PDB file of C-alpha atoms in Angstrom:
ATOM      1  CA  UNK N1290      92.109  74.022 -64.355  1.00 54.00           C
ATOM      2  CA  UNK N1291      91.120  70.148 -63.446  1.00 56.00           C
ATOM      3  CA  UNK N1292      93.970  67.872 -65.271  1.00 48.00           C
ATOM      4  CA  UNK N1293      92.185  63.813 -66.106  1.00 50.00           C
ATOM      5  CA  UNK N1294      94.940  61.145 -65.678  1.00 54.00           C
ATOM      6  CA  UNK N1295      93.914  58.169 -67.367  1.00 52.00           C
ATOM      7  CA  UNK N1296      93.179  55.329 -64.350  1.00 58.00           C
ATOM      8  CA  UNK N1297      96.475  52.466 -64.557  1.00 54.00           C
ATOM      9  CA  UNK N1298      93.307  50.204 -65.391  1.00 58.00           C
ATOM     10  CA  UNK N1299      93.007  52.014 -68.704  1.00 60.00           C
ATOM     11  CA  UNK N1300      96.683  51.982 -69.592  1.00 65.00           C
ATOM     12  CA  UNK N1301      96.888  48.317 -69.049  1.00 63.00           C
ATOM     13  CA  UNK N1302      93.811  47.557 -71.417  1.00 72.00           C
ATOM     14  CA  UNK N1303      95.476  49.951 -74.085  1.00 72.00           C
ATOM     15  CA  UNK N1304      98.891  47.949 -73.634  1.00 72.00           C
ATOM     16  CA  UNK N1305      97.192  44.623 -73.970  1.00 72.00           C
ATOM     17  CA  UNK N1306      95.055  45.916 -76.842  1.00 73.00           C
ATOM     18  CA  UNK N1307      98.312  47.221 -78.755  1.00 73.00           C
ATOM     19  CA  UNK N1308      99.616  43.559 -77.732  1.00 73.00           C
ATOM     20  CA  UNK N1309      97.018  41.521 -78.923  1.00 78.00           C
ATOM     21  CA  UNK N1310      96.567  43.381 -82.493  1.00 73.00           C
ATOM     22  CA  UNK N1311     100.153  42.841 -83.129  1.00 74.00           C
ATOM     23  CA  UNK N1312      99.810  39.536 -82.261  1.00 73.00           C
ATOM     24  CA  UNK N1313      97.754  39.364 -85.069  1.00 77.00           C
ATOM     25  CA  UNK N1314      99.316  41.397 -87.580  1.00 73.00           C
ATOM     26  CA  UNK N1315     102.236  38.787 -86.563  1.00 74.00           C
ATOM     27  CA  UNK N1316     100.407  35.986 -87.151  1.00 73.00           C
ATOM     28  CA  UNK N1317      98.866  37.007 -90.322  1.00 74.00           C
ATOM     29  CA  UNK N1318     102.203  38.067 -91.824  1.00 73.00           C
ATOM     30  CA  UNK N1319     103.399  34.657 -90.694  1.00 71.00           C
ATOM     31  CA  UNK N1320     100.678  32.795 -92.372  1.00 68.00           C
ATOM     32  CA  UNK N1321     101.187  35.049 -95.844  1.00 65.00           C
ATOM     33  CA  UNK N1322     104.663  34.013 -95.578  1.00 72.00           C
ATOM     34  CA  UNK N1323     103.935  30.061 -95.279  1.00 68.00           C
ATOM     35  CA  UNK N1324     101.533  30.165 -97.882  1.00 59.00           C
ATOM     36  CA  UNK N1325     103.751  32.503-100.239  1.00 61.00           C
ATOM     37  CA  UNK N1326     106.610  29.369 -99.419  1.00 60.00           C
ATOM     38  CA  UNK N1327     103.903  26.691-100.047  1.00 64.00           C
ATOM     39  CA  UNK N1328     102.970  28.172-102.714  1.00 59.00           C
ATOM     40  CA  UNK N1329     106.969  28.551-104.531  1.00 61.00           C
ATOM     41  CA  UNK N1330     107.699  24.873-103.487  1.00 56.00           C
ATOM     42  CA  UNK N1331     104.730  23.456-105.396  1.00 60.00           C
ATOM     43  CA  UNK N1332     105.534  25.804-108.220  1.00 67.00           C
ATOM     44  CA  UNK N1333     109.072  24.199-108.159  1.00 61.00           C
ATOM     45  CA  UNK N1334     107.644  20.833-107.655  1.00 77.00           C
ATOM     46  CA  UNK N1335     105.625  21.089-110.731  1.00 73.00           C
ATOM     47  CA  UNK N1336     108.742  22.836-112.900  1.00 82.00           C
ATOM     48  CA  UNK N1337     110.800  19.934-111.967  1.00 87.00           C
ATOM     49  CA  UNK N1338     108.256  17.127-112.800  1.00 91.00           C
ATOM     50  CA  UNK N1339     107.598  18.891-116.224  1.00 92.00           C
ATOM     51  CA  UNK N1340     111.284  19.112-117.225  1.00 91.00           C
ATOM     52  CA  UNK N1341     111.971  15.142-116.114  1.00 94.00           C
ATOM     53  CA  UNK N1342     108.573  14.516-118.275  1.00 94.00           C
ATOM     54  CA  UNK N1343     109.796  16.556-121.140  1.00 93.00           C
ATOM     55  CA  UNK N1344     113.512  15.224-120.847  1.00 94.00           C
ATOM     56  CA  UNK N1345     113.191  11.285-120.844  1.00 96.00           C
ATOM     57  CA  UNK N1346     110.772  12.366-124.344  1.00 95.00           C
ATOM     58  CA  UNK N1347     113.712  13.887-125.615  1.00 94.00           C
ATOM     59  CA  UNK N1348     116.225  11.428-124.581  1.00 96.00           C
ATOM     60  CA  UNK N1349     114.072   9.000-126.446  1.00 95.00           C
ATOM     61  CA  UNK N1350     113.631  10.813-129.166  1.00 94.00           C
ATOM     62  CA  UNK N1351     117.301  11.412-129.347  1.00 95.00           C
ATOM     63  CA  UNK N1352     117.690   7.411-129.523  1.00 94.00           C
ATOM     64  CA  UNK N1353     115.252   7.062-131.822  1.00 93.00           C
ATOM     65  CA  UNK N1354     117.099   9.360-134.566  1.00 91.00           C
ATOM     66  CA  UNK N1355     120.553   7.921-133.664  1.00 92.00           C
ATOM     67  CA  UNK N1356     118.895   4.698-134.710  1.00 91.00           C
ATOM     68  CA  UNK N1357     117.710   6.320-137.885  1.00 88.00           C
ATOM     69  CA  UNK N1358     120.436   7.770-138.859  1.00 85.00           C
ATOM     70  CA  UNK N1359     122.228   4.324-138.342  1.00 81.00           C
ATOM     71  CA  UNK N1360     120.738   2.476-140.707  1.00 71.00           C
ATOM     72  CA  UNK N1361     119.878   0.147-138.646  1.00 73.00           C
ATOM     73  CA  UNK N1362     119.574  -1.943-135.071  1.00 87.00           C
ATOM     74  CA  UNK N1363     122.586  -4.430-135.647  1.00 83.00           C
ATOM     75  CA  UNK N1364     125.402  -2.083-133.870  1.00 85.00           C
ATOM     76  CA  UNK N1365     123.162  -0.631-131.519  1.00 87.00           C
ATOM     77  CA  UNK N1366     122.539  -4.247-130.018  1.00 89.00           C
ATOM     78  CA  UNK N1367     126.629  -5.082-129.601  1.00 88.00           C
ATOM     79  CA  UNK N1368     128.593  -5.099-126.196  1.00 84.00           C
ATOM     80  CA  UNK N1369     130.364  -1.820-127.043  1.00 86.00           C
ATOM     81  CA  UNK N1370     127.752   0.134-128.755  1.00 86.00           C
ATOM     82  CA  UNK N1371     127.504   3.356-127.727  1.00 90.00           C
ATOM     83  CA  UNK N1372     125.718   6.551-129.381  1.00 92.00           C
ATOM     84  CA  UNK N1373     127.654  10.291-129.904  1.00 91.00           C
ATOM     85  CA  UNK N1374     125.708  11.525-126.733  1.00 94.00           C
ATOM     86  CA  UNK N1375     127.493   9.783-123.791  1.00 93.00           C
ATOM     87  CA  UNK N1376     129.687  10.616-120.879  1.00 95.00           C
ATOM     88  CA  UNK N1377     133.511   9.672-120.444  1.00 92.00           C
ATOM     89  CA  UNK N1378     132.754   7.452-117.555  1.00 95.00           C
ATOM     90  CA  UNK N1379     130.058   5.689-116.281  1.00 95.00           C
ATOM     91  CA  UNK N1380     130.002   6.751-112.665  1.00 96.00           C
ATOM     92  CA  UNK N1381     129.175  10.400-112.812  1.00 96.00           C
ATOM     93  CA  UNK N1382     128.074  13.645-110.723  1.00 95.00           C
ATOM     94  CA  UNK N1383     124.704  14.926-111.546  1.00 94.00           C
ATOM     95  CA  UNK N1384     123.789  18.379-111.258  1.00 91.00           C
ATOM     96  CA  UNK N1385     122.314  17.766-107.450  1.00 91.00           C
ATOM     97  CA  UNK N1386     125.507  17.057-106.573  1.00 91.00           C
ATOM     98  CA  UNK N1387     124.727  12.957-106.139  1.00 93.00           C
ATOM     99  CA  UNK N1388     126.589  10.180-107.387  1.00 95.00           C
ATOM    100  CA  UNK N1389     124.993   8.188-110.231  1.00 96.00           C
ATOM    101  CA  UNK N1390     126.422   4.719-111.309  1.00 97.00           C
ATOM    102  CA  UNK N1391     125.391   3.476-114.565  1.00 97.00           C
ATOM    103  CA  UNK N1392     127.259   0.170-114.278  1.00 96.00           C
ATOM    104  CA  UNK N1393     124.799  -0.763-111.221  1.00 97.00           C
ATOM    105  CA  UNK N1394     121.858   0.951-112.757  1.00 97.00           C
ATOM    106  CA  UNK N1395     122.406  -1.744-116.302  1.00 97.00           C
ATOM    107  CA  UNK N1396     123.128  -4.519-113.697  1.00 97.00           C
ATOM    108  CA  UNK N1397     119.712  -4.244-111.886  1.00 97.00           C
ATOM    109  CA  UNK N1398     117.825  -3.343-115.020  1.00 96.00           C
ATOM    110  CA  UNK N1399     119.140  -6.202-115.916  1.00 96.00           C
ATOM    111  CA  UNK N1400     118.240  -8.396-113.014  1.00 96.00           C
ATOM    112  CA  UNK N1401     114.605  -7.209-113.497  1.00 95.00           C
ATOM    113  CA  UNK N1402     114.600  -8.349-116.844  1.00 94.00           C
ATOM    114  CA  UNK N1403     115.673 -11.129-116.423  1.00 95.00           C
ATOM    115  CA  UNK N1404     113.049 -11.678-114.114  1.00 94.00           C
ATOM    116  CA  UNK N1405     110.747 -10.709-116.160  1.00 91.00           C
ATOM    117  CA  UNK N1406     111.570 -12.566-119.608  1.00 90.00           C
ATOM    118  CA  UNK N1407     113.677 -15.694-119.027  1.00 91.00           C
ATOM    119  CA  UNK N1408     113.770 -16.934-122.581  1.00 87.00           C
ATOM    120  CA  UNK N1409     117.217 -17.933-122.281  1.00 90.00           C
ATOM    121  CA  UNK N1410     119.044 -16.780-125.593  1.00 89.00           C
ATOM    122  CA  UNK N1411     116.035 -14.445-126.043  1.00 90.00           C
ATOM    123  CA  UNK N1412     116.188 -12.671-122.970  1.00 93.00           C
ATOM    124  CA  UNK N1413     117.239  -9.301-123.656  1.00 93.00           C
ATOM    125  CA  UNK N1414     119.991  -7.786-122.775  1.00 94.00           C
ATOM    126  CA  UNK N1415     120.348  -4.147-122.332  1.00 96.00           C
ATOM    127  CA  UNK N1416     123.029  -2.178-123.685  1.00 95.00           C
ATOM    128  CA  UNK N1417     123.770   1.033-122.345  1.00 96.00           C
ATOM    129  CA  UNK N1418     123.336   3.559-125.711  1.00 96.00           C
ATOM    130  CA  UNK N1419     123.168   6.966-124.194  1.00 96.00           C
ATOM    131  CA  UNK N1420     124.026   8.878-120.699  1.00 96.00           C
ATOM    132  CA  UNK N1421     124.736  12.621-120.825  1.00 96.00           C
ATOM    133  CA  UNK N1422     123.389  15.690-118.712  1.00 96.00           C
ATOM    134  CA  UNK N1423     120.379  17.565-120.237  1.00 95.00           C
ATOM    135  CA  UNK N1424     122.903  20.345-121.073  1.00 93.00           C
ATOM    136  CA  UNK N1425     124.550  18.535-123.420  1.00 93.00           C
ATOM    137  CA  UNK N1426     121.384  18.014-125.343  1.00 92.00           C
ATOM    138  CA  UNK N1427     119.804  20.942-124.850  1.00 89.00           C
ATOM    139  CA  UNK N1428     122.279  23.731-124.670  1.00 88.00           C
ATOM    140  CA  UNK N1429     120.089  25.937-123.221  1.00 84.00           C
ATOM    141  CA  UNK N1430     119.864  24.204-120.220  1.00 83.00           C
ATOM    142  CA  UNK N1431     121.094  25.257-117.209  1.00 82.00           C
ATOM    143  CA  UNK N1432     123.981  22.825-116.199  1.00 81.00           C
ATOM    144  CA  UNK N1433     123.639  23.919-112.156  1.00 81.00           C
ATOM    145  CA  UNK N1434     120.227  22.150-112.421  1.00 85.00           C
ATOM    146  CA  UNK N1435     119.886  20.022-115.131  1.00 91.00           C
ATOM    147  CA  UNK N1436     118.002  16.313-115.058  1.00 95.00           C
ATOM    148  CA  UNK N1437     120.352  13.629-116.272  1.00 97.00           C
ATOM    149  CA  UNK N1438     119.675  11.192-119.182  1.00 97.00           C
ATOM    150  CA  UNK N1439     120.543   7.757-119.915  1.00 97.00           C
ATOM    151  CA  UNK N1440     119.282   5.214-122.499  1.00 97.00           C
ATOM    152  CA  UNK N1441     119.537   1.279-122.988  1.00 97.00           C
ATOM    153  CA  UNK N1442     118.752  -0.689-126.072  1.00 96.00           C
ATOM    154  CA  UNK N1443     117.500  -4.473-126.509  1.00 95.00           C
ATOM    155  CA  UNK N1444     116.271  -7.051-128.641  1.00 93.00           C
ATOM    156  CA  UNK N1445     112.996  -7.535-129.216  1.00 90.00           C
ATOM    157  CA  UNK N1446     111.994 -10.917-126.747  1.00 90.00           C
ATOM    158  CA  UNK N1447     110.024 -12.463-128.848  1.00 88.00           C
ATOM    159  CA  UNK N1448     111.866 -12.484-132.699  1.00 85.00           C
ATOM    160  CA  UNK N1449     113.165 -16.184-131.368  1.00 87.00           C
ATOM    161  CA  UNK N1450     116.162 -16.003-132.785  1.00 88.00           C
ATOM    162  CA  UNK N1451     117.943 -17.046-129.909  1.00 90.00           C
ATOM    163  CA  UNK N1452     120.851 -14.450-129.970  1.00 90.00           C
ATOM    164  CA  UNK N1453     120.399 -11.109-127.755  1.00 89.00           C
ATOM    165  CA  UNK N1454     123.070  -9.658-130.397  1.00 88.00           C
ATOM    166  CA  UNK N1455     120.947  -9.855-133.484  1.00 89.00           C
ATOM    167  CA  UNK N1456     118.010  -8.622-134.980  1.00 89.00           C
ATOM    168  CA  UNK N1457     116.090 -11.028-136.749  1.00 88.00           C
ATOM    169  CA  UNK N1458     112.754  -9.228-136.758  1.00 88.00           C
ATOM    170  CA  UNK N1459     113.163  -5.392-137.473  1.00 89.00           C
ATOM    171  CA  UNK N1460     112.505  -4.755-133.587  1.00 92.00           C
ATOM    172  CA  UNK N1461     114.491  -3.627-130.780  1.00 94.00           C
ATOM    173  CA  UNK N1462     113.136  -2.338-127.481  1.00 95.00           C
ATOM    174  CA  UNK N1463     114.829   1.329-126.110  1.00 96.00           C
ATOM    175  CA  UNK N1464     114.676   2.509-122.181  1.00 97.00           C
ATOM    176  CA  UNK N1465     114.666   5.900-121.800  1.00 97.00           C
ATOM    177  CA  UNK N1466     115.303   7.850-118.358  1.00 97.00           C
ATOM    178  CA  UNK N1467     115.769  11.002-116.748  1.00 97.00           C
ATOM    179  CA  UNK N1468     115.932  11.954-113.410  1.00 96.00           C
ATOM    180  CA  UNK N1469     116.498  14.679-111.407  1.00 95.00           C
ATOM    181  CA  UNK N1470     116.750  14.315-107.456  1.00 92.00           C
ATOM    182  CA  UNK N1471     113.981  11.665-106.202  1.00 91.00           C
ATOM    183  CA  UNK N1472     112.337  12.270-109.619  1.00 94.00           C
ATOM    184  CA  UNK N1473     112.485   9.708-112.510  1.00 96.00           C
ATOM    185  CA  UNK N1474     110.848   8.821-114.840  1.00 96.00           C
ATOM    186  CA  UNK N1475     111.368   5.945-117.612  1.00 97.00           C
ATOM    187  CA  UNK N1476     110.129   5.454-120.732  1.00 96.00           C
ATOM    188  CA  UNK N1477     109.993   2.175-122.706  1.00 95.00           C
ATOM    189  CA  UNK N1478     109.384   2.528-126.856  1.00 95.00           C
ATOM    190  CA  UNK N1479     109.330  -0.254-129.404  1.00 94.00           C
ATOM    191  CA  UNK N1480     110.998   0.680-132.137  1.00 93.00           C
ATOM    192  CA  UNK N1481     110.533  -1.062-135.902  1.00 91.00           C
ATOM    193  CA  UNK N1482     112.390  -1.236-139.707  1.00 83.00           C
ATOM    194  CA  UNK N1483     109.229  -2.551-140.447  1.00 70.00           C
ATOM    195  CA  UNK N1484     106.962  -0.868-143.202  1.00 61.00           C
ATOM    196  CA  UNK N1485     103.830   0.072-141.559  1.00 58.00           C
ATOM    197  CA  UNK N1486     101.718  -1.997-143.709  1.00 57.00           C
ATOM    198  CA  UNK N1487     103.542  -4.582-142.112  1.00 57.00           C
ATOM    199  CA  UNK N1488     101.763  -8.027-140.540  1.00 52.00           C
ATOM    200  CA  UNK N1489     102.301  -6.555-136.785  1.00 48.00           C
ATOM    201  CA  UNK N1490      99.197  -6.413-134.772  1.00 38.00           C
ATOM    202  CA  UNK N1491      97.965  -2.979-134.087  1.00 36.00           C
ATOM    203  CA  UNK N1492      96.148  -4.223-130.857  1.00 35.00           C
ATOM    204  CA  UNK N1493      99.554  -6.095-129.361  1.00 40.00           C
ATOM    205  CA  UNK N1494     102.864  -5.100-128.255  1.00 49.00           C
ATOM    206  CA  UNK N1495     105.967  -7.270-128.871  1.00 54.00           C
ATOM    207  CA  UNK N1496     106.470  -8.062-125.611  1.00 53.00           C
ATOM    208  CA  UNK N1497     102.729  -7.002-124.240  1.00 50.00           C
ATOM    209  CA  UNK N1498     101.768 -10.132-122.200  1.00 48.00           C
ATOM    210  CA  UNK N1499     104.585  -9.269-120.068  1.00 50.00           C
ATOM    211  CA  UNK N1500     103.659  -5.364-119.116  1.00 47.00           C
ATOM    212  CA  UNK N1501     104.556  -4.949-115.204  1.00 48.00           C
ATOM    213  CA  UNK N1502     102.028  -1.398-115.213  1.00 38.00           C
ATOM    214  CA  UNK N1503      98.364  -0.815-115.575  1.00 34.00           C
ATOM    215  CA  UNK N1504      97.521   1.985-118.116  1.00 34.00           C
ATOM    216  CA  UNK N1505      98.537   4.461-118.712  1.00 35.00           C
ATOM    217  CA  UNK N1506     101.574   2.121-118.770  1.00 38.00           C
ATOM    218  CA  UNK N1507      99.871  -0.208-121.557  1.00 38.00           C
ATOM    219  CA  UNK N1508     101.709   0.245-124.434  1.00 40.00           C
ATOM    220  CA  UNK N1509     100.148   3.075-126.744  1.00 45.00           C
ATOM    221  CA  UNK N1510     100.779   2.455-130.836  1.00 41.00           C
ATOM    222  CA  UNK N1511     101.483   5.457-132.413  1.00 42.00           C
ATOM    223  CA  UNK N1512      99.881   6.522-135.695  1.00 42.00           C
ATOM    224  CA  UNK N1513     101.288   4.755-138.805  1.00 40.00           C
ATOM    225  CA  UNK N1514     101.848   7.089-140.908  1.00 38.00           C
ATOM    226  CA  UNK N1515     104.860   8.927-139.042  1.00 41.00           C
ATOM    227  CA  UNK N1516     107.658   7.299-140.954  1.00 39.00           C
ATOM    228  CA  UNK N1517     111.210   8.049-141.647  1.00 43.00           C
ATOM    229  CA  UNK N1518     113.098   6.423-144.549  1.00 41.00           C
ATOM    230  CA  UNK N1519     116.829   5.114-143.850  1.00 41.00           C
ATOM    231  CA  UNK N1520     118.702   2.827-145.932  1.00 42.00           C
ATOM    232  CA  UNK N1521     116.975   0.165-143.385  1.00 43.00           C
ATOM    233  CA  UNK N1522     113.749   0.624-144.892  1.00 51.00           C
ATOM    234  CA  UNK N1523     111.407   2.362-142.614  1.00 72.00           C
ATOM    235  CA  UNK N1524     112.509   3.568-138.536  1.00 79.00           C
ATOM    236  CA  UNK N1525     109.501   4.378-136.294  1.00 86.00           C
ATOM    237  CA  UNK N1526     108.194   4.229-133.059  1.00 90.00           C
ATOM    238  CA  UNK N1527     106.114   1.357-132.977  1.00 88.00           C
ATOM    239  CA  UNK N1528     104.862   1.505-128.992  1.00 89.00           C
ATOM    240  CA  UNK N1529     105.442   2.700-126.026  1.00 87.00           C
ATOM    241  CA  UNK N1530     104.466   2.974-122.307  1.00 92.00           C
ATOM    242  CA  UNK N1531     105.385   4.463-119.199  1.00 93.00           C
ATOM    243  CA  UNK N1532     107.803   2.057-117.662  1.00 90.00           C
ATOM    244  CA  UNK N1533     108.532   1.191-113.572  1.00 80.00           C
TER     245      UNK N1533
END
């Protein structure tokens, strides 16, 4: 009985076919795997841009209905106003682990302004209102990896009153941010005691000549008819715009 041995030419092309169709099972496996990665990391990225959207909205929401239930802008505008929502100090550690001052952050919010309204007595002056972790306002929130809030209220620029410290015309200006990481984002609202029949131009913010942003940061009136009543009158979001 004749026995065939396969030539060593044959073996070697077997070898290097094994070789090569591994090589591409490899490299197919490895290009699932950097798509499957891709893929998480711009599922995260899009998470974590939704929840800083959806926080500095809540932030100023939350603002908005400690001014309400106020009664008015006078206390919010003083040197130690402060609302219920705020931290025990005003250097703190957010979630990510970073440190965040709050002092510097009203200093060069400040600098900015006064940049960008030197009125002298009218220039606003910001007045730290609010700073908490998400969790705080939302309980539901994971603390490990929550954004972090913080909120400043001014005078209105233009009332012409001359005193940063009062409220002569039933508006005050509220900056609203959240951030989480590299991500921030800022709101800035104009908040009235006015009645919405009031003389107020529906085609002009308060301080509108002065926007730093093309839209969508143009301020955006809201509807008119979305009033609360408060012993002030009337409290309502008057404008607001996406701020830098």
């Amino acid at each position: 009985m004749r026995v065939y041995r396969a030539r060593a030419g044959e073996c070697g092309s077997a070898v290097l076919l094994a070789v090569m169709v591994l090589g591409c099972v490899l490299a197919a496996s490895a290009g699932l795997m950097t798509l499957s990665a891709s893929d998480r990391a711009m599922s995260a990225n899009f998470r974590d841009d939704a929840r800083v959207a959806y926080a500095a909205d809540a932030i100023g929401a939350y603002v908005v209905g400690a001014l309400k239930r106020a009664g008015g802008f006078g206390a919010a505008l003083q040197a130690d106003a402060r609302s219920g929502l705020s931290d025990s100090s005003r250097v703190v550690r957010t979630s990510w682990g970073n440190l965040f001052d709050l002092e510097q952050e009203t200093t060069t919010l400040q600098e900015r302004t006064n940049r960008r309204w030197p009125r002298g007595g009218d220039t606003p002056v910001w007045r730290l209102f609010a700073w908490s972790a998400l969790d705080r306002l939302i309980p539901a929130e994971a603390a490990a990896s929550c954004p972090y809030l913080a909120a400043w209220v001014a005078d209105n620029p233009t009332d012409g009153d001359g005193d940063s410290n009062l409220d002569s015309d039933g508006i005050v200006m509220v900056r609203a941010q959240a951030r989480l990481g590299r991500r921030v984002r800022t709101l800035e609202l104009f908040v009235t005691t006015r009645a919405p029949d009031s003389p107020v131009s529906a085609g002009h913010s308060p301080a509108g000549e002065d926007a730093e942003t093309t839209p969508p940061g143009v301020a955006q009136f809201l509807p008119q008819q979305d009033v609360d009543s408060t012993s002030a009158g009337v409290v309502r979001v008057m404008a607001w715009r996406e701020a830098p």
